[in-house]
Amino acid sequence: MPTQPVLIAGRWREARASGTFKAVNPRTKKELAEDYPISSWQDLDEALDAGVEAYRVMRTLPAQTLANFLDIYAGKIQANLQKLAEVADEETALGVTPRFTNGEIPRTINQLQQAAAAARDGSWAMPTIDTGTGLRSMLRPLGVVCVFGPNNFPFAYNGVAGGDFASAIAAGNPVIAKGHPSHPKTSQMLAELAFEAVKETGLPESAVQFFQRSSRDDGTKLMADHRNAALGFTGSRGAGMALKKACDDNGKLAYLEMSSINPVVLLPGVLDEKLNDIVDQFVGSCLLGCGQFCTNPGLVLGLKSDGLESFITAVAKKFDEKPGGTLLNEAGQKSLSQGIQSIMAAGAAQVTTGQAGAGFSVANTLLRIDGKAFLKNPEQCQTEAFGNSSLVVVADDLDQLLAIVRTLEGNLTGCVYSAADGSDDETYAAIEPDLSDRVGRLLNDKMPTGVAVVASQNHGGPYPSTGHPGFTAVGFPAALRRFAKLTCYDNVRPERLPELLQNENPGTAWRWIDGEVTQDAVPTPVATTA
Amino acid sequence: MPTQPVLIAGRWREARASGTFKAVNPRTKKELAEDYPISSWQDLDEALDAGVEAYRVMRTLPAQTLANFLDIYAGKIQANLQKLAEVADEETALGVTPRFTNGEIPRTINQLQQAAAAARDGSWAMPTIDTGTGLRSMLRPLGVVCVFGPNNFPFAYNGVAGGDFASAIAAGNPVIAKGHPSHPKTSQMLAELAFEAVKETGLPESAVQFFQRSSRDDGTKLMADHRNAALGFTGSRGAGMALKKACDDNGKLAYLEMSSINPVVLLPGVLDEKLNDIVDQFVGSCLLGCGQFCTNPGLVLGLKSDGLESFITAVAKKFDEKPGGTLLNEAGQKSLSQGIQSIMAAGAAQVTTGQAGAGFSVANTLLRIDGKAFLKNPEQCQTEAFGNSSLVVVADDLDQLLAIVRTLEGNLTGCVYSAADGSDDETYAAIEPDLSDRVGRLLNDKMPTGVAVVASQNHGGPYPSTGHPGFTAVGFPAALRRFAKLTCYDNVRPERLPELLQNENPGTAWRWIDGEVTQDAVPTPVATTA
């Protein structure tokens, strides 16, 4: 069987490959049939040249064309939903239903449609007009954007279909998408649908390019290249940091979502009020998708109490009731086991005694450690054990709890459960400022998994959960602003201005005009008569 | 005479100095009297600790308090305007009037007041509310911000008074400000006024800290430190890149304004239409402040023509009429001379034959090179010769001109002069996309010096003119957004939300509520009766 192709410079063609790989069915641990290419630099080099040419056309296109592409692509995913779900399930074991057919694929379609709406509307670009000086500014596209997707979301974060992809295109940038070796067939099918949509909507043919893999060196070379403008990355901290460095050193923008253990603080009062509810919510959140979510609650903080002991006992019991789920791949199983071992080496004890399940699997694991031991080695205790595992820290008192919170690295989310009767309010007030400083999304009385795609979402957070705490990877129109540069037009003749900065509002964009935010046209100056 | 003090941890005290330095009067080249300290790491270490403590208080303060500080500080600068102008003139030779009394100090006061207004208003934080999911998000302060000011703006970009300082404070962050050895007394006086305002308005005493200098190693150590959150920097590319690297490698935000040669494209038609006007505008812009502006027009691009030759001849004549002005310091004189030599080594010829003036000075210098020679070594031809110097590139034809534009590095500004009669329109259309991609502010028929402080300004641009092309260092409220992180509140109880995210709008903030931008309260849900 010939090696599967790559999509470069407007055509599907054989890769200039330096090697090949196969996907693996995580349930059976058996290799799947197809051979996929590991692209050499030649492929990436050609993609960069073609991307630059595509950009020169894209920056002149009306937003309507970008939006049409996203909508038509979304429609094609909808039309192929069942087939895509089956292929992805074979590659990831995440389950056709409900995960793909009811959850992730509809979300992916919705994201593409929301990005299309944001492009059409134009408010994302923050058009700003000062009539006194004539200065007018807005966000404009950047250039070639590379998007690297993760293993755990074959659709919603896929390099050629997910939120970064949708945002980069909606903002007017061509994308060079990298697949992920955990789900190459899913990615390739998506890239095929995307390319069909490109051709149908009149985007330049290299607006979307796709390769499966490269060497790590070629990946960093791609970032450093002068033809690359930015990276959208979701994945491991190790890979993210290497790519970030290559971007940073060469003045390229890197938007990375790298790692997060999502601390959950359980205050004493609420454990008394509704222990069982919290146990159920925690177990559901921690084992969902076998724990392979960026927002998985990997760290629980509480004060020494009977309530917290009951929580630990009850969670351990539920964890032990079922064997571990099937993880995405062998690397994931290995890294989860290593993460657990690293946390135990830092002094944590294993509370659970359950079994691993079918395929790549690790037993559902609950660890515990006391506050003093945590504080001896807070960094190692925060090792990300990506999967169905969590660590409970039992603090002696509020001072110690606060000290622990102050050692936390940047996370995507942080939760506090507190009593409805107000008995935890003082403790909440003491902890909230330092916790919220260290997270992108602060929750009350709710587990962190589940990321609503709405304008006020923040799927981001302080370093090292991401590379810049001012931006979100989820939520439109904000997510578009990552892949843009600010351009000010000073004394530029009216007919030469971008449509969104002309006097008439071409559509529904909210524009900042002389300090007011309005959808109206620029007011006509009142003529002063002599 | 004892060494001058530093402002650390809420008091003016002797520095733990590793050495001292004196300022120099650029007109006389004579050292001024005072000894200023070069702080050792001990000073910076103590400042970081105090800054963290100040931040813990500042994040809880109402915006009104931050705004009051900025307004009261602005008032103190106003009250000391004449004295400040005289001190700064002695240190910089930029001139008491008009530069300081009519230009830079009023601008600085205005910036502080605009930042105060932005803090009070709150729109800068982009409060965003989705009533369906209950998610509410806004920008929040970051932590300790270090601000390093440049040599060329002792007020408007001063680390303890300029736009970065005002933005960081208005967004709720304490500042550790570094002075500049070119104007230590000016900076110290400003820091004294700032500290008085801190005490009068109830900011934590370490909200503003100030040191004059450190070793370069301690400067990068300051960036890398876990207690630092971000850098606002204006200065040379060399220093900026070293600080950027230290920030990048440690996940700190670096907003840098580093270098720019501000290309001006003169099309043939407009040279025929109004040669003399353009010559006057160019000479005025290029020699203003002895050319020591980040937006100084250091590169002119044109097509081979009689008009362009006349431009070169006329500019050279005007340049030669007067001796060069006085530069800020010896380092500036040396770096300007080296820059000119570097450009000449790349093939440029000197057109001017004038003389240097008093003090630190270089003759007004116009260089020329043909397009072919420029393209042989575009990087070296773009050496920043910071001061009263510019290079004219004479291109053979439009294709060559476009090729030259495509070699340009990121710049703060780019201008195109074109004929009013439409004869240059085709050429404009061919050049504009690639030029505007490489600049932060695109001008028509106007020189780039003069940066209006309005909401639609962009004083920023693609790398390496800055570190991130999405942000501006000038213009409120946008400049505040650099020193902030996005925080989403998910299911957080209403009384625990920041005031700007509660149902009632506490003031005049524009908020994104369910896709509308409004100053109204969150609409009350209509009760559904059974």
Short mmCIF file of C-alpha atoms in Angstrom, two decimals, chain A residues 10-423:
data_model
loop_
_atom_site.label_atom_id
_atom_site.label_comp_id
_atom_site.label_asym_id
_atom_site.label_seq_id
_atom_site.Cartn_x
_atom_site.Cartn_y
_atom_site.Cartn_z
CA GLY A 10 -2.77 23.28 -3.48
CA ARG A 11 -2.60 19.56 -4.13
CA TRP A 12 -2.62 16.23 -2.43
CA ARG A 13 0.66 14.61 -3.28
CA GLU A 14 3.15 12.09 -2.06
CA ALA A 15 5.25 13.48 0.80
CA ARG A 16 9.00 14.01 0.57
CA ALA A 17 9.14 11.70 3.52
CA SER A 18 12.01 10.90 5.80
CA GLY A 19 10.06 7.96 7.19
CA THR A 20 6.59 6.58 7.84
CA PHE A 21 4.40 5.66 10.80
CA LYS A 22 1.17 3.82 11.48
CA ALA A 23 -1.66 4.64 13.82
CA VAL A 24 -2.46 2.20 16.61
CA ASN A 25 -5.87 1.11 17.87
CA PRO A 26 -5.61 1.85 21.59
CA ARG A 27 -8.12 -0.86 22.52
CA THR A 28 -6.28 -3.67 20.75
CA LYS A 29 -2.80 -2.11 20.73
CA LYS A 30 -2.67 -3.29 17.10
CA GLU A 31 -1.33 -1.14 14.29
CA LEU A 32 -3.84 0.10 11.75
CA ALA A 33 -3.22 -0.53 8.06
CA GLU A 34 -2.19 2.77 6.52
CA ASP A 35 1.33 4.16 6.29
CA TYR A 36 1.57 7.88 6.96
CA PRO A 37 4.54 10.04 6.02
CA ILE A 38 6.97 11.85 8.25
CA SER A 39 7.60 14.91 6.11
CA SER A 40 11.12 16.14 5.50
CA TRP A 41 12.07 19.83 5.44
CA GLN A 42 11.35 19.92 1.69
CA ASP A 43 7.63 19.57 2.38
CA LEU A 44 7.62 22.28 5.02
CA ASP A 45 9.73 24.58 2.88
CA GLU A 46 7.32 24.24 -0.02
CA ALA A 47 4.37 24.77 2.30
CA LEU A 48 5.90 28.00 3.61
CA ASP A 49 6.43 29.38 0.11
CA ALA A 50 2.90 28.46 -0.89
CA GLY A 51 1.54 29.86 2.37
CA VAL A 52 3.15 33.24 1.73
CA GLU A 53 1.59 33.35 -1.73
CA ALA A 54 -1.80 32.37 -0.29
CA TYR A 55 -1.49 35.10 2.32
CA ARG A 56 -0.93 37.74 -0.35
CA VAL A 57 -4.31 36.82 -1.80
CA MET A 58 -6.12 36.23 1.49
CA ARG A 59 -5.32 39.65 2.93
CA THR A 60 -7.28 41.16 0.02
CA LEU A 61 -10.35 38.94 0.31
CA PRO A 62 -13.62 40.10 1.83
CA ALA A 63 -14.40 38.58 5.20
CA GLN A 64 -17.46 37.06 3.59
CA THR A 65 -15.26 34.69 1.59
CA LEU A 66 -13.43 33.52 4.71
CA ALA A 67 -16.75 33.04 6.48
CA ASN A 68 -18.25 31.10 3.59
CA PHE A 69 -15.31 28.74 3.64
CA LEU A 70 -15.74 28.07 7.36
CA ASP A 71 -19.48 27.50 7.01
CA ILE A 72 -19.16 25.20 4.02
CA TYR A 73 -16.40 23.25 5.73
CA ALA A 74 -18.61 22.92 8.82
CA GLY A 75 -21.39 21.58 6.59
CA LYS A 76 -19.08 18.96 5.13
CA ILE A 77 -18.11 17.77 8.60
CA GLN A 78 -21.79 17.55 9.47
CA ALA A 79 -22.45 15.50 6.33
CA ASN A 80 -19.66 13.08 7.24
CA LEU A 81 -20.23 13.04 10.98
CA GLN A 82 -20.89 9.35 11.45
CA LYS A 83 -17.96 8.20 9.34
CA LEU A 84 -15.60 10.67 11.00
CA ALA A 85 -16.74 9.55 14.44
CA GLU A 86 -16.05 5.91 13.60
CA VAL A 87 -12.61 6.58 12.20
CA ALA A 88 -11.68 8.74 15.18
CA ASP A 89 -12.99 6.17 17.63
CA GLU A 90 -10.84 3.47 16.07
CA GLU A 91 -7.80 5.72 16.45
CA THR A 92 -8.53 7.10 19.93
CA ALA A 93 -10.98 4.78 21.76
CA LEU A 94 -12.84 7.85 22.97
CA GLY A 95 -16.18 6.44 21.86
CA VAL A 96 -18.41 7.14 18.86
CA THR A 97 -21.36 8.11 21.07
CA PRO A 98 -21.72 10.23 23.09
CA ARG A 99 -18.22 11.66 22.83
CA PHE A 100 -17.96 12.25 19.10
CA THR A 101 -21.46 12.27 17.65
CA ASN A 102 -23.11 14.18 20.49
CA GLY A 103 -20.22 16.17 21.87
CA GLU A 104 -16.98 16.89 20.13
CA ILE A 105 -18.02 16.91 16.47
CA PRO A 106 -21.06 19.15 17.01
CA ARG A 107 -18.84 21.45 19.07
CA THR A 108 -16.29 21.53 16.25
CA ILE A 109 -18.98 22.39 13.71
CA ASN A 110 -20.29 25.07 16.05
CA GLN A 111 -16.82 26.55 16.49
CA LEU A 112 -16.30 26.82 12.74
CA GLN A 113 -19.70 28.49 12.42
CA GLN A 114 -19.03 30.89 15.28
CA ALA A 115 -15.68 31.79 13.72
CA ALA A 116 -17.49 32.41 10.42
CA ALA A 117 -19.97 34.68 12.17
CA ALA A 118 -17.13 36.55 13.89
CA ALA A 119 -15.36 37.07 10.55
CA ARG A 120 -18.54 38.37 8.90
CA ASP A 121 -19.33 40.66 11.81
CA GLY A 122 -15.87 42.23 12.09
CA SER A 123 -16.14 43.38 15.72
CA TRP A 124 -13.24 41.05 16.56
CA ALA A 125 -10.87 43.46 14.81
CA MET A 126 -11.76 46.26 17.25
CA PRO A 127 -12.08 49.00 14.63
CA THR A 128 -11.26 52.25 16.41
CA ILE A 129 -11.72 55.70 14.94
CA ASP A 130 -10.70 59.09 16.26
CA THR A 131 -12.39 61.70 14.11
CA GLY A 132 -10.37 64.56 15.56
CA THR A 133 -6.99 63.33 14.34
CA GLY A 134 -8.21 61.09 11.52
CA LEU A 135 -6.38 58.11 12.98
CA ARG A 136 -8.19 54.83 12.38
CA SER A 137 -6.96 51.43 13.52
CA MET A 138 -7.97 47.79 13.53
CA LEU A 139 -6.53 44.30 13.80
CA ARG A 140 -5.38 42.81 10.50
CA PRO A 141 -4.17 39.33 9.53
CA LEU A 142 -0.62 38.31 10.33
CA GLY A 143 0.64 35.91 7.69
CA VAL A 144 1.21 32.17 7.64
CA VAL A 145 -0.05 30.51 10.84
CA CYS A 146 1.07 27.01 11.82
CA VAL A 147 -1.41 25.02 13.89
CA PHE A 148 -0.34 21.92 15.82
CA GLY A 149 -3.18 19.97 17.42
CA PRO A 150 -3.04 17.63 20.43
CA ASN A 151 -3.74 13.94 20.89
CA ASN A 152 -6.85 14.27 23.06
CA PHE A 153 -9.26 16.21 20.85
CA PRO A 154 -9.18 14.79 17.32
CA PHE A 155 -11.80 17.33 16.19
CA ALA A 156 -12.30 20.34 18.46
CA TYR A 157 -8.56 21.12 18.66
CA ASN A 158 -7.42 19.44 15.47
CA GLY A 159 -4.80 21.47 13.59
CA VAL A 160 -6.97 21.45 10.48
CA ALA A 161 -10.43 21.83 12.07
CA GLY A 162 -10.26 23.07 15.66
CA GLY A 163 -10.49 26.41 17.39
CA ASP A 164 -7.00 27.62 16.47
CA PHE A 165 -7.55 26.69 12.84
CA ALA A 166 -10.94 28.40 12.74
CA SER A 167 -9.58 31.51 14.47
CA ALA A 168 -6.55 31.84 12.21
CA ILE A 169 -8.59 31.50 9.02
CA ALA A 170 -11.39 33.78 10.25
CA ALA A 171 -8.79 36.46 10.96
CA GLY A 172 -7.56 36.13 7.37
CA ASN A 173 -4.49 33.92 7.66
CA PRO A 174 -3.54 30.79 5.71
CA VAL A 175 -2.86 27.76 7.88
CA ILE A 176 -0.21 25.08 7.73
CA ALA A 177 -1.75 22.35 9.87
CA LYS A 178 0.10 19.48 11.49
CA GLY A 179 -1.79 16.30 12.26
CA HIS A 180 -1.17 14.15 15.30
CA PRO A 181 0.19 10.59 15.11
CA SER A 182 -2.59 9.39 17.41
CA HIS A 183 -5.28 10.08 14.80
CA PRO A 184 -3.78 10.49 11.32
CA LYS A 185 -6.73 9.18 9.37
CA THR A 186 -9.17 11.49 11.16
CA SER A 187 -6.93 14.45 10.43
CA GLN A 188 -6.47 13.48 6.82
CA MET A 189 -10.22 13.14 6.30
CA LEU A 190 -10.74 16.57 7.83
CA ALA A 191 -8.03 18.06 5.62
CA GLU A 192 -9.74 16.53 2.59
CA LEU A 193 -13.03 18.15 3.52
CA ALA A 194 -11.31 21.45 4.23
CA PHE A 195 -9.60 21.41 0.84
CA GLU A 196 -12.90 20.69 -0.91
CA ALA A 197 -14.34 23.72 0.86
CA VAL A 198 -11.31 25.81 -0.15
CA LYS A 199 -11.90 24.98 -3.79
CA GLU A 200 -15.63 25.61 -3.60
CA THR A 201 -15.34 29.01 -1.97
CA GLY A 202 -12.51 30.63 -3.89
CA LEU A 203 -9.93 30.77 -1.14
CA PRO A 204 -6.40 30.50 -2.55
CA GLU A 205 -5.60 26.82 -2.87
CA SER A 206 -2.81 27.01 -0.30
CA ALA A 207 -5.01 28.69 2.32
CA VAL A 208 -5.11 25.28 4.00
CA GLN A 209 -2.12 22.96 3.92
CA PHE A 210 -1.61 19.80 5.88
CA PHE A 211 1.16 17.42 6.86
CA GLN A 212 1.10 14.57 9.35
CA ARG A 213 4.43 14.73 11.12
CA SER A 214 7.97 16.00 10.86
CA SER A 215 11.13 15.53 12.86
CA ARG A 216 11.28 17.66 15.98
CA ASP A 217 14.15 19.63 14.46
CA ASP A 218 12.17 20.43 11.36
CA GLY A 219 9.28 21.49 13.58
CA THR A 220 11.41 24.07 15.35
CA LYS A 221 12.95 25.09 12.01
CA LEU A 222 9.42 25.72 10.75
CA MET A 223 8.75 28.05 13.69
CA ALA A 224 12.00 29.96 13.24
CA ASP A 225 11.54 30.47 9.50
CA HIS A 226 11.00 34.06 8.39
CA ARG A 227 7.98 33.00 6.33
CA ASN A 228 6.13 31.75 9.42
CA ALA A 229 4.17 34.35 11.40
CA ALA A 230 2.68 32.50 14.36
CA LEU A 231 1.97 29.19 16.02
CA GLY A 232 -1.22 27.86 17.57
CA PHE A 233 -0.28 24.85 19.68
CA THR A 234 -2.09 22.49 22.00
CA GLY A 235 -0.12 19.65 23.52
CA SER A 236 2.53 18.62 25.99
CA ARG A 237 4.71 21.03 27.88
CA GLY A 238 7.91 19.52 26.49
CA ALA A 239 6.93 19.94 22.85
CA GLY A 240 5.32 23.30 23.52
CA MET A 241 8.37 24.74 25.24
CA ALA A 242 10.68 23.70 22.39
CA LEU A 243 8.41 25.33 19.82
CA LYS A 244 7.91 28.41 22.00
CA LYS A 245 11.65 28.90 22.24
CA ALA A 246 12.08 28.70 18.49
CA CYS A 247 9.28 31.25 18.06
CA ASP A 248 10.52 33.59 20.80
CA ASP A 249 14.07 33.61 19.53
CA ASN A 250 12.87 34.68 16.11
CA GLY A 251 10.15 37.13 16.99
CA LYS A 252 7.27 34.82 16.05
CA LEU A 253 4.09 34.72 18.07
CA ALA A 254 3.42 31.49 19.94
CA TYR A 255 0.01 30.77 21.42
CA LEU A 256 0.39 27.58 23.38
CA GLU A 257 -1.83 25.59 25.62
CA MET A 258 0.65 23.35 27.37
CA SER A 259 -0.29 21.88 30.70
CA SER A 260 -2.61 22.32 33.63
CA ILE A 261 -3.55 20.33 36.71
CA ASN A 262 -6.57 22.48 37.60
CA PRO A 263 -6.61 22.76 41.39
CA VAL A 264 -9.91 22.19 43.15
CA VAL A 265 -10.19 23.59 46.68
CA LEU A 266 -12.74 21.89 48.92
CA LEU A 267 -13.54 23.97 51.99
CA PRO A 268 -14.70 22.26 55.20
CA GLY A 269 -18.24 23.61 55.31
CA VAL A 270 -19.26 22.44 51.87
CA LEU A 271 -17.91 18.94 52.51
CA ASP A 272 -20.29 18.77 55.47
CA GLU A 273 -23.14 20.13 53.40
CA LYS A 274 -22.96 17.88 50.36
CA LEU A 275 -20.14 15.38 50.43
CA ASN A 276 -21.81 12.87 48.15
CA ASP A 277 -22.60 15.39 45.43
CA ILE A 278 -19.02 16.59 45.40
CA VAL A 279 -17.66 13.04 45.28
CA ASP A 280 -19.90 12.26 42.31
CA GLN A 281 -18.98 15.47 40.51
CA PHE A 282 -15.29 14.93 41.12
CA VAL A 283 -15.26 11.30 40.02
CA GLY A 284 -17.26 12.15 36.90
CA SER A 285 -14.95 15.03 35.99
CA CYS A 286 -11.72 13.22 36.78
CA LEU A 287 -12.53 10.05 34.84
CA LEU A 288 -14.32 11.69 31.88
CA GLY A 289 -12.51 10.77 28.67
CA CYS A 290 -10.20 8.74 30.88
CA GLY A 291 -9.04 12.01 32.40
CA GLN A 292 -7.47 13.17 29.17
CA PHE A 293 -8.72 16.75 29.30
CA CYS A 294 -6.65 19.90 29.68
CA THR A 295 -9.14 20.88 32.39
CA ASN A 296 -9.01 17.57 34.26
CA PRO A 297 -8.96 18.12 38.06
CA GLY A 298 -5.53 16.71 38.88
CA LEU A 299 -5.07 18.42 42.24
CA VAL A 300 -7.45 18.70 45.19
CA LEU A 301 -6.64 20.98 48.11
CA GLY A 302 -8.41 20.78 51.45
CA LEU A 303 -8.08 21.31 55.17
CA LYS A 304 -7.50 18.39 57.51
CA SER A 305 -10.97 17.28 58.59
CA ASP A 306 -13.28 14.32 58.82
CA GLY A 307 -15.07 15.65 55.78
CA LEU A 308 -11.91 15.56 53.66
CA GLU A 309 -11.09 12.04 54.89
CA SER A 310 -14.58 10.94 53.93
CA PHE A 311 -14.09 12.51 50.51
CA ILE A 312 -10.85 10.62 49.97
CA THR A 313 -12.38 7.32 51.09
CA ALA A 314 -15.47 7.75 48.95
CA VAL A 315 -13.56 8.77 45.83
CA ALA A 316 -11.10 5.91 46.23
CA LYS A 317 -13.99 3.47 46.51
CA LYS A 318 -15.57 4.74 43.32
CA PHE A 319 -12.21 4.79 41.52
CA ASP A 320 -11.64 1.16 42.51
CA GLU A 321 -15.08 0.03 41.37
CA LYS A 322 -14.10 0.14 37.72
CA PRO A 323 -10.90 -0.71 35.85
CA GLY A 324 -9.07 2.23 34.27
CA GLY A 325 -10.36 3.35 30.88
CA THR A 326 -8.45 3.06 27.64
CA LEU A 327 -5.89 5.79 27.10
CA LEU A 328 -5.08 7.36 23.74
CA ASN A 329 -1.80 5.64 23.11
CA GLU A 330 1.23 3.96 24.54
CA ALA A 331 3.03 7.25 25.11
CA GLY A 332 0.06 8.48 27.13
CA GLN A 333 0.07 5.36 29.28
CA LYS A 334 3.78 5.69 29.89
CA SER A 335 3.63 9.37 30.71
CA LEU A 336 0.68 8.91 33.08
CA SER A 337 2.51 6.10 34.93
CA GLN A 338 5.65 8.21 35.13
CA GLY A 339 3.69 11.20 36.36
CA ILE A 340 2.12 9.15 39.16
CA GLN A 341 5.50 7.75 40.11
CA SER A 342 7.04 11.20 40.17
CA ILE A 343 4.34 12.51 42.51
CA MET A 344 4.78 9.46 44.75
CA ALA A 345 8.52 9.97 44.76
CA ALA A 346 7.78 13.47 46.09
CA GLY A 347 6.05 11.89 49.06
CA ALA A 348 2.47 11.12 48.00
CA ALA A 349 0.81 7.83 48.95
CA GLN A 350 -1.52 5.88 46.71
CA VAL A 351 -5.01 5.48 48.15
CA THR A 352 -6.58 3.42 45.37
CA THR A 353 -5.98 -0.26 44.69
CA GLY A 354 -7.86 -0.75 41.41
CA GLN A 355 -6.91 -2.35 38.14
CA ALA A 356 -5.95 -1.19 34.70
CA GLY A 357 -8.49 -1.86 31.96
CA ALA A 358 -8.35 -2.90 28.31
CA GLY A 359 -5.73 -1.65 25.87
CA PHE A 360 -3.46 1.16 26.91
CA SER A 361 -4.60 1.69 30.47
CA VAL A 362 -3.62 2.66 33.98
CA ALA A 363 -5.76 1.99 37.07
CA ASN A 364 -7.85 4.95 38.28
CA THR A 365 -5.46 6.51 40.75
CA LEU A 366 -6.01 8.72 43.78
CA LEU A 367 -2.95 9.93 45.66
CA ARG A 368 -2.69 11.87 48.89
CA ILE A 369 -0.05 13.94 50.57
CA ASP A 370 -0.01 16.20 53.60
CA GLY A 371 0.59 19.92 53.27
CA LYS A 372 4.01 19.91 54.86
CA ALA A 373 5.30 17.27 52.46
CA PHE A 374 3.76 19.10 49.50
CA LEU A 375 5.55 22.29 50.46
CA LYS A 376 8.86 20.47 50.59
CA ASN A 377 8.67 19.81 46.87
CA PRO A 378 5.78 21.74 45.37
CA GLU A 379 7.13 21.61 41.85
CA GLN A 380 7.40 17.84 41.67
CA CYS A 381 4.02 17.45 43.36
CA GLN A 382 2.59 19.47 40.48
CA THR A 383 3.85 17.05 37.83
CA GLU A 384 1.09 16.69 35.29
CA ALA A 385 -0.16 13.09 35.39
CA PHE A 386 -2.34 13.43 32.30
CA GLY A 387 -5.20 10.97 32.63
CA ASN A 388 -7.36 9.28 35.25
CA SER A 389 -5.39 10.33 38.30
CA SER A 390 -5.51 13.04 40.94
CA LEU A 391 -3.63 14.12 44.05
CA VAL A 392 -5.33 15.28 47.27
CA VAL A 393 -3.32 17.61 49.49
CA VAL A 394 -4.38 17.66 53.14
CA ALA A 395 -3.33 20.96 54.69
CA ASP A 396 -2.94 21.44 58.42
CA ASP A 397 -4.56 24.85 58.52
CA LEU A 398 -5.50 27.88 56.50
CA ASP A 399 -2.00 29.38 56.59
CA GLN A 400 -0.57 26.23 55.15
CA LEU A 401 -3.32 26.03 52.54
CA LEU A 402 -2.57 29.58 51.48
CA ALA A 403 1.13 28.80 51.32
CA ILE A 404 0.34 25.87 49.05
CA VAL A 405 -1.84 28.01 46.79
CA ARG A 406 1.05 30.46 46.48
CA THR A 407 3.31 27.72 45.12
CA LEU A 408 0.90 26.83 42.33
CA GLU A 409 2.07 27.19 38.75
CA GLY A 410 -0.18 28.84 36.18
CA ASN A 411 -3.26 26.73 35.41
CA LEU A 412 -6.16 26.93 33.01
CA THR A 413 -8.69 26.63 35.82
CA GLY A 414 -9.06 26.69 39.58
CA CYS A 415 -12.20 25.85 41.56
CA VAL A 416 -13.38 26.54 45.07
CA TYR A 417 -16.27 24.65 46.60
CA SER A 418 -17.69 26.51 49.60
CA ALA A 419 -20.71 26.12 51.84
CA ALA A 420 -24.03 27.72 50.92
CA ASP A 421 -24.56 28.76 54.53
CA GLY A 422 -21.64 31.21 54.49
CA SER A 423 -19.47 29.22 56.91
#
